[in-house]
Structure formats: structure tokens, C-alpha cells
Amino acid sequence: MTRTRDRELRDRASKVIPDGMYGHQSVRRLPEEFPQFFSKAKGARIWDVDGNEYVDYVSAYGPNLFGYGFEPVDRAAAIQQARGDTLTGPSEVMVELAEAFVGMVSHADWVMFCKNGSDATTMALVVARAHTGRKTVLVARHAYHGSAPWCTPRPAGILPEDRAHIVNFNYNDAESLTDAVRSHAGDVAAIFATPFQHEVFHDQAEPNAEFARVARALCDESGALLVVDDVRAGFRLDRDCSWARLGVQPDLSTWGKCIANGYALSALLGAEKARQAASEIYVTGSFWFSATAMAAALETLRHVRESNYLEHIIAAGLRLRDGLQRQAAGYGFSLRQTGPVQMPQILFNDDPDLRVGYAWTGECVRRGVYLHPYHNMFLSAAHGDQELTRTFEVTDAAFASVKQRRAGLGPVVQLTRPRRPGSN
Ligand code: PMP
């Protein structure tokens, strides 16, 4: 496996891009086998700039739902692109897409589009404050809602004032949430919750239904808005908002990542009661109304409604989980595979500083399977038999190699476990 071109590009990047790369796609904290730069992708496969091919379980950190280069979506986008993309005003497709979302997401009566998840979560916060005239926003400790000053995990450049009214509670802990609401009685604008607990470096946890019901009840009593942040999990758990499965309807939900299968689009969806506030705030962006990504999203949503992609992804995720569990046991390893099978987090037992997980994912990447050592992964509808067969060949060889090397594994260089995780 060559890395010549990747090394050259990293070298050049280090001169013109701060820290050589920034944000969630920087490989600085990943094992050395991980390439930084990629050249192309198709289906569930990606190729790095040196031409090495990988079965990709990170799916661009979520946006790839139906496969990279999924033709029906790319065709719809190309047709719109040829007609016009970023114009002096929005296109017809914006209304069609808003209608499609409202038709699919049961709590939603209206939609506002933007570009990234952080745009949508920040807009949710502003709508909630406009609706209630209050300041306090409750957010689960360590949850990731984006990179805006009110929620970014890194302290550099952020003022205490930026977070002055952000109050933490413990996810899945109805008592902690109730206490947080009571201690800010009369001033809670919103409760934010991710569909399940998906933090970097940690096991994932399903939401307990009681926690979700208490969140809804506290909002109903206090007048605060309940926000489900579906940016990461949206359409991978359900064809509706992810908490619809629990029978809990939020007032607002935030979407991004996979809703246009790789095209840049995010959205804030809201219930009738928040419409007035959403009409009053001023939010916009030069590219928020661009039609190409909306045409891509309209086609993506059609496939969400009409195909069995979700059942397929769940079946593939189950096969992956079972197969890895069996292989690991055969080599004397014990895995913790947590969260929904379609968004797996894979950590090793007896591996407190992740050195075994780093070695194993490094060996997988070296052999052509891109698995992440500390961030949840994302299966797509393009993960089929061939990909799983190839994966199991590689993961088996990787377990064998790590078993041999285990005694000599050193600490992971530069691994830090941030108190507030820097996830994306
Ligand atoms: N909310 C959640 C739950 C996320 O996972 C993310 C990104 N991973 C965001 C918000 C922010 O999205 P973006 O990176 O597109 O701004």
C-alpha cells in the first residue's frame, strides 16, 4: 500500500491549511495507516489519492445513505444544475421538498432549509428563544450539536458568555433533566436531545422511553420547545423523526448529513406552534436556497419512502455485528458493539486507552476496510454481500495480526479523551 501522494499533499497542506487539516475530517488523532486525502467514491467504496480502495463504514460521517454516486439522485441533481442552481430567488423544488418533508415527518408543519447541521441546530435555538422569550437551553452533557460558539466542544475563541445560558443534564436520566428544568423554572426555552446517545470514545446508548416522555411532559408543562437533533441519525432509524418510534413528537427537529445523499443541505422542521417565531427570526445564507441540493434531497426522500433501504441497512448491520463478534471471540477478543446496528460504535473490552482498537482499525485500513476507532460508523444501502464478504476477510486478518502484536502494543500517540468530546 503506497502513501506517496497522500504524504505530499499533507506536506503541502501543512503550509496553507491551519494544522494541516481541521475539524472532524482531520486524521491527526487516527492511526497512522489512515489516509488524509481521497480521490473518488462509488457505492460503499472509497479510493485514497494513492489509488488504494476501501470498503467505507464511515460514509462521509453520515451523508452517504444510498451509496456514493447513487445514480437517481445524481441525475436529479444534474438536471436541476443544468437549469439553474444558485439564483436570485428560490426554485420550485424548494416548495416541493418542503411539502415532501411535511408529508413524511409527523410532527412537522413547516420547514426551513440551510446547509450544515450547525445551521439547523443554531436556528432551532433561536426559534425556541423567539417563541418563549426565554434564555435557558438544556443540552445533554457531552452531546454534540455542531460547531457554533454555543455548542462547539473546543474552548479556543469561545467566551463564557457564548454559553451563559446553556445548561447540561445527563442523557437518559429523567431526574437530572427534571432537576435542570426546575432549577431554571420560568426561563427554559428549549430541551435539546439527540435520538440516542452517540458520543465519540464512548459506548452508545438507546434512549429510554421514560426519559423521552419526561422530556415531552416537561416541555408541555413549562412551555419550552422540545428539539430532537436528528442531524446524525435522521432516516437511519426511521422514515419519520427518530423519536416517533418512541411515540414522542418534538416541536422542532434538525436534519442534515444524509437528507440529500451527499449534496449540501440541512433543515429545521417545526410544529405549528413554533411557526410564528420561525417567521420572525432573521436567518439566511447565500447558498441556502440553491436548487441542486434540493432536487437531490427530493429524490433522496422518494427513495426513503419507496425503497426498502432501511431494512437492508439493518440486515447488513446485523450481519456485520454478528460476524465481528464471532471473529473477535475466536481470537480471544471481546468487543462492545453498541447503538443501532446501522450506526455501530465498536470498542474493545480491556482496552482503556484504545490501543487495541487503534491497532485493529489500523490493520483493517491497511488491508482495505475503513473502520473508525472511536466515532460511530454509518452503514449505507450500498453495503451488500460483496462488501461484507470482503470486510470479513480483512477483519479476520486484522484480528489475527493484532493478537500476535498485542503484547507489544504501545500507548496511542496523541490520543486525548476530551471531557467535552470533539465529535462530528
Ligand atoms: N448535530 C449532530 C447530532 C451531529 O452529529 C452533527 C454533526 N456530526 C451536527 C449537529 C452538526 O452538523 P454539521 O457538521 O453538518 O454542522
Short mmCIF file of C-alpha atoms and ligand atoms in Angstrom, two decimals:
data_model
loop_
_atom_site.label_atom_id
_atom_site.label_comp_id
_atom_site.label_asym_id
_atom_site.label_seq_id
_atom_site.Cartn_x
_atom_site.Cartn_y
_atom_site.Cartn_z
CA MET A 1 0.00 0.00 0.00
CA THR A 2 1.63 3.25 -1.14
CA ARG A 3 1.09 6.61 0.50
CA THR A 4 3.34 8.85 -1.58
CA ARG A 5 0.69 11.24 -2.90
CA ASP A 6 -1.04 11.46 0.48
CA ARG A 7 2.26 12.38 2.15
CA GLU A 8 2.96 15.03 -0.48
CA LEU A 9 -0.48 16.56 -0.05
CA ARG A 10 -0.20 16.56 3.76
CA ASP A 11 3.10 18.33 3.40
CA ARG A 12 1.63 21.00 1.12
CA ALA A 13 -1.49 21.29 3.29
CA SER A 14 0.58 21.89 6.41
CA LYS A 15 1.80 25.12 4.78
CA VAL A 16 -1.54 26.53 3.63
CA ILE A 17 -4.20 24.95 5.90
CA PRO A 18 -4.10 25.50 9.69
CA ASP A 19 -2.84 22.36 11.41
CA GLY A 20 -2.75 20.69 8.00
CA MET A 21 -6.47 19.97 8.30
CA TYR A 22 -9.24 20.90 10.71
CA GLY A 23 -12.50 19.59 12.07
CA HIS A 24 -13.80 16.05 12.03
CA GLN A 25 -12.02 15.08 8.83
CA SER A 26 -8.55 15.72 10.20
CA VAL A 27 -6.80 12.37 10.64
CA ARG A 28 -4.37 13.76 13.21
CA ARG A 29 -5.85 11.64 16.02
CA LEU A 30 -6.34 8.50 13.91
CA PRO A 31 -3.90 5.59 13.50
CA GLU A 32 -1.06 6.31 11.07
CA GLU A 33 -2.49 3.91 8.47
CA PHE A 34 -5.42 6.26 7.83
CA PRO A 35 -5.05 8.35 4.65
CA GLN A 36 -5.99 12.03 4.78
CA PHE A 37 -6.94 12.59 1.14
CA PHE A 38 -9.33 10.74 -1.14
CA SER A 39 -9.82 10.83 -4.90
CA LYS A 40 -13.14 9.13 -5.62
CA ALA A 41 -16.01 7.04 -4.30
CA LYS A 42 -18.70 4.68 -5.61
CA GLY A 43 -21.32 2.72 -3.71
CA ALA A 44 -19.81 1.81 -0.33
CA ARG A 45 -16.22 2.16 -1.57
CA ILE A 46 -13.73 4.99 -1.45
CA TRP A 47 -10.29 5.38 -3.02
CA ASP A 48 -7.50 7.41 -1.48
CA VAL A 49 -5.27 9.69 -3.56
CA ASP A 50 -2.74 6.86 -3.95
CA GLY A 51 -5.39 4.66 -5.56
CA ASN A 52 -5.93 2.35 -2.55
CA GLU A 53 -9.51 1.09 -2.30
CA TYR A 54 -11.53 0.74 0.92
CA VAL A 55 -14.91 -0.59 1.93
CA ASP A 56 -16.02 2.53 3.81
CA TYR A 57 -18.01 2.23 7.04
CA VAL A 58 -17.83 5.94 7.83
CA SER A 59 -19.95 7.03 4.84
CA ALA A 60 -18.58 10.59 4.87
CA TYR A 61 -19.60 10.72 8.58
CA GLY A 62 -23.22 10.15 7.58
CA PRO A 63 -24.12 11.82 4.27
CA ASN A 64 -23.80 8.64 2.20
CA LEU A 65 -27.13 6.83 2.69
CA PHE A 66 -27.86 5.16 -0.67
CA GLY A 67 -24.27 4.82 -1.87
CA TYR A 68 -21.73 7.28 -3.22
CA GLY A 69 -22.62 8.34 -6.76
CA PHE A 70 -26.19 6.99 -6.38
CA GLU A 71 -27.43 7.49 -9.92
CA PRO A 72 -31.08 8.52 -9.41
CA VAL A 73 -30.04 11.28 -7.01
CA ASP A 74 -27.07 12.41 -9.12
CA ARG A 75 -29.34 12.50 -12.21
CA ALA A 76 -31.97 14.64 -10.45
CA ALA A 77 -29.22 16.97 -9.23
CA ALA A 78 -27.62 17.22 -12.68
CA ILE A 79 -30.94 18.11 -14.32
CA GLN A 80 -31.52 20.89 -11.78
CA GLN A 81 -27.90 22.04 -12.02
CA ALA A 82 -28.29 22.48 -15.78
CA ARG A 83 -31.45 24.54 -15.26
CA GLY A 84 -30.00 26.70 -12.50
CA ASP A 85 -28.68 26.30 -9.00
CA THR A 86 -27.90 29.46 -7.01
CA LEU A 87 -30.19 32.15 -8.40
CA THR A 88 -31.66 35.49 -7.38
CA GLY A 89 -34.55 33.64 -5.78
CA PRO A 90 -35.52 30.11 -4.79
CA SER A 91 -36.78 27.50 -7.25
CA GLU A 92 -39.99 25.48 -7.41
CA VAL A 93 -38.19 22.47 -5.96
CA MET A 94 -37.91 24.23 -2.57
CA VAL A 95 -41.68 24.12 -2.12
CA GLU A 96 -41.89 20.54 -3.39
CA LEU A 97 -39.18 19.49 -0.95
CA ALA A 98 -40.82 21.27 1.99
CA GLU A 99 -44.10 19.51 1.12
CA ALA A 100 -42.30 16.16 0.94
CA PHE A 101 -40.74 16.65 4.41
CA VAL A 102 -44.01 17.77 5.97
CA GLY A 103 -45.68 14.72 4.42
CA MET A 104 -43.10 12.35 5.92
CA VAL A 105 -42.19 13.75 9.34
CA SER A 106 -45.28 13.52 11.51
CA HIS A 107 -44.53 16.36 13.95
CA ALA A 108 -43.65 18.85 11.18
CA ASP A 109 -45.88 21.54 9.69
CA TRP A 110 -43.14 23.70 8.17
CA VAL A 111 -39.53 23.53 7.03
CA MET A 112 -36.58 25.93 6.69
CA PHE A 113 -33.54 24.85 4.69
CA CYS A 114 -29.90 25.63 5.34
CA LYS A 115 -26.56 23.99 4.60
CA ASN A 116 -24.95 22.27 7.61
CA GLY A 117 -26.20 20.66 10.77
CA SER A 118 -24.87 23.52 12.88
CA ASP A 119 -27.01 25.98 10.89
CA ALA A 120 -30.10 23.93 11.70
CA THR A 121 -29.36 23.41 15.41
CA THR A 122 -28.48 27.08 15.88
CA MET A 123 -31.67 28.09 14.10
CA ALA A 124 -33.62 25.76 16.42
CA LEU A 125 -32.12 27.50 19.43
CA VAL A 126 -33.02 30.94 18.04
CA VAL A 127 -36.59 29.88 17.18
CA ALA A 128 -37.03 28.46 20.70
CA ARG A 129 -35.85 31.70 22.30
CA ALA A 130 -38.02 33.78 19.97
CA HIS A 131 -41.03 31.58 20.73
CA THR A 132 -40.63 31.64 24.50
CA GLY A 133 -38.87 34.95 25.13
CA ARG A 134 -36.57 32.98 27.48
CA LYS A 135 -32.85 32.34 27.66
CA THR A 136 -32.02 28.90 29.07
CA VAL A 137 -31.36 25.99 26.72
CA LEU A 138 -30.88 22.49 28.15
CA VAL A 139 -28.40 20.26 26.38
CA ALA A 140 -27.21 16.75 27.39
CA ARG A 141 -23.70 16.69 28.81
CA HIS A 142 -21.12 15.71 26.12
CA ALA A 143 -23.73 15.69 23.34
CA TYR A 144 -22.59 17.14 20.03
CA HIS A 145 -24.87 19.65 18.30
CA GLY A 146 -22.37 21.36 16.00
CA SER A 147 -19.51 23.84 15.91
CA ALA A 148 -21.25 27.18 16.59
CA PRO A 149 -19.99 29.08 19.68
CA TRP A 150 -22.92 27.89 21.86
CA CYS A 151 -22.09 24.22 21.23
CA THR A 152 -18.55 23.72 19.92
CA PRO A 153 -16.58 21.22 22.01
CA ARG A 154 -13.32 23.21 21.96
CA PRO A 155 -12.88 26.23 24.21
CA ALA A 156 -10.49 28.26 21.97
CA GLY A 157 -12.03 31.56 20.89
CA ILE A 158 -15.25 30.97 22.83
CA LEU A 159 -16.44 33.32 25.57
CA PRO A 160 -18.18 32.15 28.73
CA GLU A 161 -20.97 34.50 27.59
CA ASP A 162 -21.45 32.40 24.43
CA ARG A 163 -22.55 29.56 26.70
CA ALA A 164 -24.01 31.63 29.50
CA HIS A 165 -27.47 30.11 29.26
CA ILE A 166 -26.58 26.59 28.12
CA VAL A 167 -27.31 24.18 30.97
CA ASN A 168 -26.37 20.47 31.00
CA PHE A 169 -28.32 17.43 32.10
CA ASN A 170 -27.47 13.73 31.86
CA TYR A 171 -28.87 11.91 28.84
CA ASN A 172 -31.35 9.14 29.65
CA ASP A 173 -31.68 10.48 33.19
CA ALA A 174 -35.20 11.82 33.69
CA GLU A 175 -34.37 13.02 37.20
CA SER A 176 -31.37 15.06 36.08
CA LEU A 177 -33.45 16.61 33.29
CA THR A 178 -36.30 17.41 35.69
CA ASP A 179 -33.85 19.00 38.15
CA ALA A 180 -32.35 21.15 35.38
CA VAL A 181 -35.80 22.37 34.35
CA ARG A 182 -36.86 23.05 37.96
CA SER A 183 -33.70 24.98 38.78
CA HIS A 184 -34.33 27.30 35.82
CA ALA A 185 -38.08 27.43 36.29
CA GLY A 186 -39.74 30.04 34.13
CA ASP A 187 -36.66 30.54 31.93
CA VAL A 188 -36.31 27.35 29.86
CA ALA A 189 -36.59 28.00 26.12
CA ALA A 190 -35.70 24.52 24.86
CA ILE A 191 -34.61 21.00 25.67
CA PHE A 192 -32.27 19.51 23.06
CA ALA A 193 -31.89 15.75 22.71
CA THR A 194 -30.16 13.54 20.17
CA PRO A 195 -32.21 10.48 19.13
CA PHE A 196 -29.83 8.21 21.06
CA GLN A 197 -26.58 8.79 22.89
CA HIS A 198 -23.81 8.89 20.30
CA GLU A 199 -20.66 10.33 21.76
CA VAL A 200 -17.14 9.82 20.48
CA PHE A 201 -14.90 7.46 22.52
CA HIS A 202 -17.91 6.04 24.41
CA ASP A 203 -20.42 3.26 24.16
CA GLN A 204 -23.65 4.37 22.53
CA ALA A 205 -26.95 4.10 24.40
CA GLU A 206 -30.51 3.78 23.16
CA PRO A 207 -32.90 6.38 24.56
CA ASN A 208 -35.15 5.06 27.27
CA ALA A 209 -38.79 5.75 26.55
CA GLU A 210 -39.37 7.17 30.04
CA PHE A 211 -36.66 9.81 29.52
CA ALA A 212 -38.23 10.84 26.19
CA ARG A 213 -41.73 11.00 27.73
CA VAL A 214 -40.48 13.10 30.65
CA ALA A 215 -38.73 15.49 28.23
CA ARG A 216 -42.03 15.93 26.37
CA ALA A 217 -44.02 16.40 29.58
CA LEU A 218 -41.57 18.96 30.99
CA CYS A 219 -41.83 20.98 27.78
CA ASP A 220 -45.62 20.80 27.85
CA GLU A 221 -45.73 21.98 31.48
CA SER A 222 -43.17 24.73 31.09
CA GLY A 223 -43.88 25.97 27.57
CA ALA A 224 -40.32 25.17 26.41
CA LEU A 225 -39.80 23.63 22.97
CA LEU A 226 -38.54 20.05 22.61
CA VAL A 227 -35.86 19.75 19.92
CA VAL A 228 -34.74 16.37 18.57
CA ASP A 229 -31.39 16.75 16.83
CA ASP A 230 -31.67 14.19 14.03
CA VAL A 231 -28.69 15.56 12.08
CA ARG A 232 -26.66 12.38 12.57
CA ALA A 233 -29.32 9.68 12.91
CA GLY A 234 -32.14 11.01 10.72
CA PHE A 235 -33.50 8.40 8.24
CA ARG A 236 -31.15 5.73 9.60
CA LEU A 237 -33.54 4.75 12.39
CA ASP A 238 -36.91 5.60 10.89
CA ARG A 239 -38.59 7.19 7.88
CA ASP A 240 -40.05 9.75 10.30
CA CYS A 241 -38.34 11.73 13.09
CA SER A 242 -36.28 9.24 15.12
CA TRP A 243 -38.33 9.75 18.31
CA ALA A 244 -41.57 8.92 16.50
CA ARG A 245 -40.53 5.30 17.24
CA LEU A 246 -40.87 6.11 20.94
CA GLY A 247 -44.24 7.77 20.46
CA VAL A 248 -42.75 11.17 21.36
CA GLN A 249 -43.20 14.11 18.99
CA PRO A 250 -40.82 17.06 19.32
CA ASP A 251 -41.73 20.65 18.47
CA LEU A 252 -38.62 21.10 16.34
CA SER A 253 -36.26 18.64 14.66
CA THR A 254 -32.96 19.31 12.95
CA TRP A 255 -31.74 17.38 9.89
CA GLY A 256 -28.65 17.33 7.71
CA LYS A 257 -25.97 14.90 6.59
CA CYS A 258 -27.82 12.26 4.52
CA ILE A 259 -31.01 14.10 3.51
CA ALA A 260 -29.65 14.88 0.03
CA ASN A 261 -27.37 11.80 -0.16
CA GLY A 262 -24.15 13.78 -0.16
CA TYR A 263 -25.32 17.15 -1.51
CA ALA A 264 -25.05 20.08 0.88
CA LEU A 265 -28.37 20.58 2.61
CA SER A 266 -29.76 20.69 6.12
CA ALA A 267 -33.16 21.58 7.53
CA LEU A 268 -35.11 22.72 10.55
CA LEU A 269 -38.58 21.21 10.78
CA GLY A 270 -41.20 22.57 13.13
CA ALA A 271 -44.67 22.16 14.52
CA GLU A 272 -47.45 24.70 14.04
CA LYS A 273 -46.96 26.28 17.47
CA ALA A 274 -43.43 27.44 16.53
CA ARG A 275 -44.38 28.80 13.09
CA GLN A 276 -44.88 32.38 14.25
CA ALA A 277 -41.46 32.54 15.94
CA ALA A 278 -39.84 30.95 12.89
CA SER A 279 -41.41 33.70 10.75
CA GLU A 280 -39.97 36.44 12.94
CA ILE A 281 -36.29 35.48 13.21
CA TYR A 282 -33.80 36.58 10.57
CA VAL A 283 -31.72 33.69 9.24
CA THR A 284 -30.31 33.21 5.78
CA GLY A 285 -27.28 32.30 3.71
CA SER A 286 -26.04 32.90 0.16
CA PHE A 287 -26.34 29.20 -0.67
CA TRP A 288 -29.29 28.16 1.48
CA PHE A 289 -31.72 28.43 -1.43
CA SER A 290 -29.58 26.66 -4.05
CA ALA A 291 -31.76 24.29 -6.03
CA THR A 292 -29.38 21.46 -6.96
CA ALA A 293 -29.10 20.05 -3.43
CA MET A 294 -32.88 20.40 -3.01
CA ALA A 295 -33.51 18.38 -6.18
CA ALA A 296 -31.08 15.78 -4.80
CA ALA A 297 -32.98 15.76 -1.50
CA LEU A 298 -36.37 15.41 -3.19
CA GLU A 299 -35.11 12.27 -4.96
CA THR A 300 -33.43 11.01 -1.77
CA LEU A 301 -36.70 11.38 0.15
CA ARG A 302 -38.55 9.49 -2.58
CA HIS A 303 -36.15 6.58 -2.11
CA VAL A 304 -36.53 6.81 1.66
CA ARG A 305 -40.30 6.44 1.23
CA GLU A 306 -40.39 3.91 -1.59
CA SER A 307 -37.41 1.59 -1.16
CA ASN A 308 -36.53 -1.00 1.48
CA TYR A 309 -33.16 0.72 2.11
CA LEU A 310 -33.71 0.83 5.87
CA GLU A 311 -34.48 -2.87 6.22
CA HIS A 312 -31.46 -3.58 4.02
CA ILE A 313 -29.15 -1.42 6.15
CA ILE A 314 -30.41 -3.03 9.35
CA ALA A 315 -29.86 -6.54 7.92
CA ALA A 316 -26.32 -5.60 6.80
CA GLY A 317 -25.61 -4.05 10.20
CA LEU A 318 -26.77 -7.19 11.99
CA ARG A 319 -24.55 -9.38 9.80
CA LEU A 320 -21.60 -7.10 10.49
CA ARG A 321 -22.20 -7.12 14.24
CA ASP A 322 -22.69 -10.90 14.48
CA GLY A 323 -19.75 -11.68 12.22
CA LEU A 324 -17.36 -9.41 14.10
CA GLN A 325 -18.49 -10.75 17.45
CA ARG A 326 -17.78 -14.32 16.33
CA GLN A 327 -14.41 -13.46 14.81
CA ALA A 328 -13.31 -11.46 17.83
CA ALA A 329 -14.22 -14.28 20.21
CA GLY A 330 -12.27 -16.73 18.05
CA TYR A 331 -9.14 -14.66 18.56
CA GLY A 332 -9.75 -14.09 22.27
CA PHE A 333 -11.00 -10.51 21.97
CA SER A 334 -14.22 -9.18 23.42
CA LEU A 335 -15.97 -6.34 21.60
CA ARG A 336 -18.52 -3.79 22.78
CA GLN A 337 -20.66 -3.06 19.73
CA THR A 338 -23.22 -0.51 20.83
CA GLY A 339 -26.02 1.60 19.39
CA PRO A 340 -28.26 0.71 16.49
CA VAL A 341 -26.63 -1.85 14.15
CA GLN A 342 -26.94 0.61 11.27
CA MET A 343 -24.76 3.13 13.20
CA PRO A 344 -22.29 0.93 15.07
CA GLN A 345 -19.71 2.01 17.63
CA ILE A 346 -17.04 -0.68 18.06
CA LEU A 347 -14.79 -0.61 21.13
CA PHE A 348 -12.73 -3.40 22.73
CA ASN A 349 -13.14 -4.59 26.31
CA ASP A 350 -9.97 -4.40 28.43
CA ASP A 351 -8.68 -1.59 26.21
CA PRO A 352 -8.85 1.52 28.40
CA ASP A 353 -6.54 3.64 26.24
CA LEU A 354 -7.87 2.23 22.96
CA ARG A 355 -4.51 0.82 21.86
CA VAL A 356 -6.08 -2.46 20.74
CA GLY A 357 -8.87 -0.68 18.84
CA TYR A 358 -6.35 1.61 17.19
CA ALA A 359 -4.17 -1.32 16.15
CA TRP A 360 -7.15 -3.28 14.81
CA THR A 361 -8.69 -0.43 12.80
CA GLY A 362 -5.19 0.44 11.54
CA GLU A 363 -4.74 -3.15 10.33
CA CYS A 364 -8.20 -3.02 8.71
CA VAL A 365 -7.41 0.21 6.88
CA ARG A 366 -4.06 -1.16 5.72
CA ARG A 367 -5.95 -4.08 4.17
CA GLY A 368 -8.77 -2.02 2.62
CA VAL A 369 -11.61 -1.71 5.14
CA TYR A 370 -12.17 1.74 6.64
CA LEU A 371 -13.43 1.33 10.22
CA HIS A 372 -13.24 4.07 12.83
CA PRO A 373 -11.60 3.51 16.25
CA TYR A 374 -13.71 5.95 18.30
CA HIS A 375 -16.55 7.53 16.28
CA ASN A 376 -19.80 5.75 15.45
CA MET A 377 -19.99 4.48 11.90
CA PHE A 378 -22.76 4.60 9.29
CA LEU A 379 -23.88 1.77 7.04
CA SER A 380 -25.44 2.62 3.70
CA ALA A 381 -27.80 0.83 1.33
CA ALA A 382 -24.73 0.09 -0.82
CA HIS A 383 -23.18 -2.17 1.83
CA GLY A 384 -24.08 -5.52 0.25
CA ASP A 385 -22.86 -9.12 0.18
CA GLN A 386 -19.64 -8.37 -1.66
CA GLU A 387 -18.68 -5.61 0.75
CA LEU A 388 -19.43 -7.74 3.81
CA THR A 389 -17.53 -10.74 2.44
CA ARG A 390 -14.52 -8.55 1.70
CA THR A 391 -14.87 -6.95 5.15
CA PHE A 392 -14.83 -10.26 7.00
CA GLU A 393 -11.68 -11.41 5.14
CA VAL A 394 -9.94 -8.23 6.22
CA THR A 395 -11.23 -8.06 9.79
CA ASP A 396 -10.22 -11.70 10.33
CA ALA A 397 -6.67 -10.99 9.18
CA ALA A 398 -6.63 -7.84 11.32
CA PHE A 399 -7.71 -9.74 14.46
CA ALA A 400 -5.03 -12.35 13.77
CA SER A 401 -2.35 -9.69 13.37
CA VAL A 402 -3.36 -7.74 16.50
CA LYS A 403 -3.48 -10.95 18.53
CA GLN A 404 0.17 -11.55 17.61
CA ARG A 405 1.22 -7.96 18.21
CA ARG A 406 -0.92 -7.40 21.32
CA ALA A 407 1.76 -7.78 23.99
CA GLY A 408 3.99 -5.23 22.23
CA LEU A 409 1.35 -2.55 21.55
CA GLY A 410 2.37 0.83 22.89
CA PRO A 411 0.17 3.70 24.02
CA VAL A 412 -1.67 5.54 21.30
CA VAL A 413 0.23 8.66 20.34
CA GLN A 414 -1.70 11.93 20.67
CA LEU A 415 -4.87 10.23 21.85
CA THR A 416 -6.75 12.52 24.14
CA ARG A 417 -10.15 11.88 25.60
CA PRO A 418 -11.70 15.30 25.75
CA ARG A 419 -14.07 15.95 28.64
CA ARG A 420 -16.42 17.52 26.12
CA PRO A 421 -15.90 15.25 23.13
CA GLY A 422 -14.99 16.86 19.81
CA SER A 423 -17.26 14.70 17.72
CA ASN A 424 -18.77 15.22 14.36
N1 PMP B 1 -25.88 17.62 15.43
C1 PMP B 1 -25.45 16.35 15.44
C2 PMP B 1 -26.18 15.35 16.29
C3 PMP B 1 -24.35 15.98 14.70
O1 PMP B 1 -23.91 14.71 14.72
C4 PMP B 1 -23.70 16.96 13.90
C5 PMP B 1 -22.50 16.64 13.07
N2 PMP B 1 -21.95 15.42 13.28
C6 PMP B 1 -24.17 18.28 13.94
C7 PMP B 1 -25.28 18.56 14.70
C8 PMP B 1 -23.51 19.35 13.15
O2 PMP B 1 -23.61 19.12 11.77
P1 PMP B 1 -22.62 19.80 10.76
O3 PMP B 1 -21.27 19.21 10.97
O4 PMP B 1 -23.18 19.46 9.41
O5 PMP B 1 -22.65 21.28 11.03
#
